[in-house]
Short mmCIF file of C-alpha atoms in Angstrom, two decimals:
data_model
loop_
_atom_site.label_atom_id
_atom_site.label_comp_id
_atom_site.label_asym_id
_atom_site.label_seq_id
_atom_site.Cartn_x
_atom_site.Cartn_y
_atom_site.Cartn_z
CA UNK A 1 0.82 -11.88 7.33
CA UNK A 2 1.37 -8.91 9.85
CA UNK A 3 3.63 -6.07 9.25
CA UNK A 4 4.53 -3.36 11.23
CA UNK A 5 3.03 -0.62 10.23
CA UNK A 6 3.69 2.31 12.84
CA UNK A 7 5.42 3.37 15.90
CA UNK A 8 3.37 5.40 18.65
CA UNK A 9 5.58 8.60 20.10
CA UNK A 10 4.76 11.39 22.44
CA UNK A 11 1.19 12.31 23.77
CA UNK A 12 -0.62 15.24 22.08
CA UNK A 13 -2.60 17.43 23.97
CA UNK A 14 -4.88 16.49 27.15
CA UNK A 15 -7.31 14.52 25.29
CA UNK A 16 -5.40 11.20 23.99
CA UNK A 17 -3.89 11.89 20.96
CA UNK A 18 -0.57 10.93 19.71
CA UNK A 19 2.19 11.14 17.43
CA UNK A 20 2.70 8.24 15.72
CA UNK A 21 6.03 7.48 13.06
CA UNK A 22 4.38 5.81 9.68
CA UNK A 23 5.99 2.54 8.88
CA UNK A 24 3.43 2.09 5.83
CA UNK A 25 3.24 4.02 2.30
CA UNK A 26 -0.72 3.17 3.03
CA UNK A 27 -1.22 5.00 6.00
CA UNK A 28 -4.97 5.83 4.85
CA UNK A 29 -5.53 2.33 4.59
CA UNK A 30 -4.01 0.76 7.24
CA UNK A 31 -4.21 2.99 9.97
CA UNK A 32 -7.55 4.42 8.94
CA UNK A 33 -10.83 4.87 11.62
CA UNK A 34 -11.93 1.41 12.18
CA UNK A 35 -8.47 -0.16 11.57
CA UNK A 36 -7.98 -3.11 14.55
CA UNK A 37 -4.12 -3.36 15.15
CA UNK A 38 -2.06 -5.71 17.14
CA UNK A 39 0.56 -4.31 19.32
CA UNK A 40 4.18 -5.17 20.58
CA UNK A 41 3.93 -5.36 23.41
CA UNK A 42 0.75 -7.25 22.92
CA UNK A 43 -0.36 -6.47 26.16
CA UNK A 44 -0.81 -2.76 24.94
CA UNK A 45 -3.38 -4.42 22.73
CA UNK A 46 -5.05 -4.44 20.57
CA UNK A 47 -5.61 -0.95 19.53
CA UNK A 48 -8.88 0.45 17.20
CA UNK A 49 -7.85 3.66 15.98
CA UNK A 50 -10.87 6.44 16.56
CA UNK A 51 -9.90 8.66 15.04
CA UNK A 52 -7.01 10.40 12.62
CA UNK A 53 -5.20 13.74 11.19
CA UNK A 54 -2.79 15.37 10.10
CA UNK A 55 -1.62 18.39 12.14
CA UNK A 56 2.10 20.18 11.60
CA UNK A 57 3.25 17.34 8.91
CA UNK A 58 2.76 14.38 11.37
CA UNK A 59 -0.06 11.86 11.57
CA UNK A 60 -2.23 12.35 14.99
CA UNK A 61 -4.38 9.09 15.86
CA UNK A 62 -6.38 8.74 18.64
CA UNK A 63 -7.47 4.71 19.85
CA UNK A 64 -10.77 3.90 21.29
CA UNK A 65 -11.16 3.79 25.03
CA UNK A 66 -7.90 6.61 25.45
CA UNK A 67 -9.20 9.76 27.03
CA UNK A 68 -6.17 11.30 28.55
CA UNK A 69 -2.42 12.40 28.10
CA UNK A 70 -1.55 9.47 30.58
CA UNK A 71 -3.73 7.17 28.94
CA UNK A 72 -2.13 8.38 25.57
CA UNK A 73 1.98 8.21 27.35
CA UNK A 74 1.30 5.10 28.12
CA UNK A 75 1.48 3.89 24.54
CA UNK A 76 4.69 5.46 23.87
CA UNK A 77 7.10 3.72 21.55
CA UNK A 78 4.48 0.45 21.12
CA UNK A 79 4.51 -0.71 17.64
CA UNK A 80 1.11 -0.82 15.07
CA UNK A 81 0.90 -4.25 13.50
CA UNK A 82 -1.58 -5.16 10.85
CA UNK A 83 -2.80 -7.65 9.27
CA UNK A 84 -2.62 -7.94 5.53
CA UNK A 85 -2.98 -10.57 2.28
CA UNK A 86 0.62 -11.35 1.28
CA UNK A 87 -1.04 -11.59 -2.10
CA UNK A 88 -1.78 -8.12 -2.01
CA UNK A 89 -0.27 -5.62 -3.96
CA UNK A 90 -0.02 -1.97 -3.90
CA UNK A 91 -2.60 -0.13 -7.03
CA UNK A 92 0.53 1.78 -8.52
CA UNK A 93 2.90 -1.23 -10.53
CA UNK A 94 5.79 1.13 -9.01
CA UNK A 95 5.49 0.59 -5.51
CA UNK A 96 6.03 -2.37 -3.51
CA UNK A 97 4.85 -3.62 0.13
CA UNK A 98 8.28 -3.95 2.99
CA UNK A 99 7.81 -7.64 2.64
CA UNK A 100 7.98 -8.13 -0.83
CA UNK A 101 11.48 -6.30 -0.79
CA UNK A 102 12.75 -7.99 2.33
CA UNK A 103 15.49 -10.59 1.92
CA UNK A 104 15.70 -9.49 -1.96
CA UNK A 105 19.32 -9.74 -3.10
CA UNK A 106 20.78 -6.31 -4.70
CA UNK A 107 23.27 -6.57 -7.44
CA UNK A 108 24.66 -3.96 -9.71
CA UNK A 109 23.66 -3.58 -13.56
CA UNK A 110 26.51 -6.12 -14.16
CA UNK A 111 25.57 -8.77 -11.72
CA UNK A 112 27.90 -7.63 -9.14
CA UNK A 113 26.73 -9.11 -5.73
CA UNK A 114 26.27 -5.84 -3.32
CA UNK A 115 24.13 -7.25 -0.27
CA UNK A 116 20.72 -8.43 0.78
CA UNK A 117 18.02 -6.19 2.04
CA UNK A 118 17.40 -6.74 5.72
CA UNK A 119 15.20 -3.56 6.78
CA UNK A 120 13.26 -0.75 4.95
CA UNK A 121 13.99 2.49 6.69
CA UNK A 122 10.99 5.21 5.90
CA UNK A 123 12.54 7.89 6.47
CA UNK A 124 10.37 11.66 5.91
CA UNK A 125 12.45 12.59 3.25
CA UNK A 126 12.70 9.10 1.22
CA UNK A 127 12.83 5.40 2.24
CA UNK A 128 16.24 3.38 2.31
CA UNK A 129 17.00 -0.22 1.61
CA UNK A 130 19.33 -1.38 5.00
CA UNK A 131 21.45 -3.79 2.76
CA UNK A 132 23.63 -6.40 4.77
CA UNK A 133 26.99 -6.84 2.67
CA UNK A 134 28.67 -10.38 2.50
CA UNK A 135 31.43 -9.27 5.24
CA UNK A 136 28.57 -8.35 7.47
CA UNK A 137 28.68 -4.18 7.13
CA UNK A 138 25.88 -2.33 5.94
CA UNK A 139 25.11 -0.01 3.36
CA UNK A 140 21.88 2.26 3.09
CA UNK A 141 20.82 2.54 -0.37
CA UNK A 142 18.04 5.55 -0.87
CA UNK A 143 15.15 3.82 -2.56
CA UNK A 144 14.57 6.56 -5.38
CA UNK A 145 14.54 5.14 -9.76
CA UNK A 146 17.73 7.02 -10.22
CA UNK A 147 19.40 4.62 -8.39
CA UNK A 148 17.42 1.51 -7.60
CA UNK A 149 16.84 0.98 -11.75
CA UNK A 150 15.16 -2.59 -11.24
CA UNK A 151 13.05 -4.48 -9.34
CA UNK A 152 12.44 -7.97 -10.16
CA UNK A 153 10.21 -9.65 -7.54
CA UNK A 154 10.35 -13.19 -10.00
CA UNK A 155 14.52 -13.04 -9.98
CA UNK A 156 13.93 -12.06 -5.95
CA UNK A 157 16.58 -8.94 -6.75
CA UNK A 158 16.53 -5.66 -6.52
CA UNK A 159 19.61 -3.96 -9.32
CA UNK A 160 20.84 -0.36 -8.75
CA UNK A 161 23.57 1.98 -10.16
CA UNK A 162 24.72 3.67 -7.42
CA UNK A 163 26.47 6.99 -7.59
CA UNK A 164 30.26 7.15 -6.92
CA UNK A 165 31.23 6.98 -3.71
CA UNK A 166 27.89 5.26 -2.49
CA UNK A 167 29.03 2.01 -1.76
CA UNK A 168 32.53 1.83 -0.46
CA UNK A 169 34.83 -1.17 -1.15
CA UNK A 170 35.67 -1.28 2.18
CA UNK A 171 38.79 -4.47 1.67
CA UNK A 172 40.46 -1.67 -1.09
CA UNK A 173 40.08 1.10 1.93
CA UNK A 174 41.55 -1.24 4.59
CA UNK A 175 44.72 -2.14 1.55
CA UNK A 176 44.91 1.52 1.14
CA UNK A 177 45.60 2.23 4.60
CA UNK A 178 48.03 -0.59 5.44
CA UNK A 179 50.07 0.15 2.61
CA UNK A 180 50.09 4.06 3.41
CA UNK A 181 51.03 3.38 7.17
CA UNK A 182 54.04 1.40 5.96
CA UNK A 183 55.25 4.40 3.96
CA UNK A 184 54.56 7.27 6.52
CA UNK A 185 53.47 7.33 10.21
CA UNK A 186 51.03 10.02 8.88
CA UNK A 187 49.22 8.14 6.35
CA UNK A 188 47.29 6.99 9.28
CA UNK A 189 45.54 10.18 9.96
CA UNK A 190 44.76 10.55 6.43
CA UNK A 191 43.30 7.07 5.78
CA UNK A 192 40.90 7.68 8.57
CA UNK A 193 39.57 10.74 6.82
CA UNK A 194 38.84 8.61 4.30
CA UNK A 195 37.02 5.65 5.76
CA UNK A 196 34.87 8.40 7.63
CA UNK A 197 33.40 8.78 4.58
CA UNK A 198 30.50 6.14 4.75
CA UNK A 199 28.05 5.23 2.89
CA UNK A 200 25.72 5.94 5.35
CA UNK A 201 27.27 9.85 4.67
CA UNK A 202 26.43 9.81 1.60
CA UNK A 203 22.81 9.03 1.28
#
């Protein structure tokens, strides 16, 4: 199975470094010295990373056979794709590979339906679930045990309890708004205060 596991950004320095944006809670493993990656676009690859560290909070990497800040540009925004077991799993029980939560559904401690997770977002801060709602909106749900309480790989869900205001019931907002616009020519400013206030906001 591959999996993206990194984005390349900007050059650093004269001498073929760069910036790259981890897309991997392994980034010792997979993007280690020795570590052959595919590429997209493949015909920026593949790359064998020389060498790696850590300078100012972001990963530096350099690849065999880059010497130069044009060399290094070149590879701007290509994305790091290994190769890995899908039987593998991470040492700690509490941490999960992206594809094992892909596609899981999310529900709330009652069974609620909320969405289905379409994209991890690793963020520098905290990774998010991207969660694709029946009506096609999405929600970002911050991947952290005080709200995600439960992941069951078996069931193929993932169950949270989200904090109010979260996840917005975006039918009740629409309702809210139609019925305040038929009261008062006003209520329209004031319902779009409220449907400002996304979920996206939140987290």
């Amino acid at each position: 199975m591959q999996l993206v596991v990194a984005r390349v950004g900007r050059a650093h320095g004269i001498k073929g470094e760069v910036t790259v944006e981890v897309r991997t809670d392994e980034p010792e493993l997979r993007l280690a010295p020795g570590a052959v990656l595919a590429t997209d676009p493949a015909s920026a690859g593949p790359l064998t990373v020389e060498t790696g560290r850590v300078h100012s909070g972001r990963l530096l990497l350099r690849f065999a056979g880059v010497r130069d800040r044009n060399g290094a540009e070149a590879l701007r925004n290509t994305l790091l794709i290994a190769e890995i077991n899908p039987d593998d799993k991470p040492e700690d029980p509490d941490e999960y590979y992206d594809h094992q939560l892909m596609d899981l559904d999310v529900v709330l401690e009652d069974g609620t339906e909320v969405g289905r997770i379409t994209e991890i977002s690793h963020l520098p801060s905290q990774d998010l679930f991207v969660v694709e709602r029946a009506d096609g909106t999405e929600v970002l749900i911050p991947f952290v045990e005080e709200i995600v309480v439960d992941i069951d790989l078996e069931k193929q869900r993932a169950v949270i309890d989200p904090p109010p205001g979260l996840i917005d019931d975006r039918a009740e907002i629409a309702s809210s708004r139609d019925a305040d616009n038929a009261s008062s020519g006003d209520a329209e400013n004031t319902s779009g205060d409220t449907e400002n206030t996304s979920a996206g906001d939140e987290a």
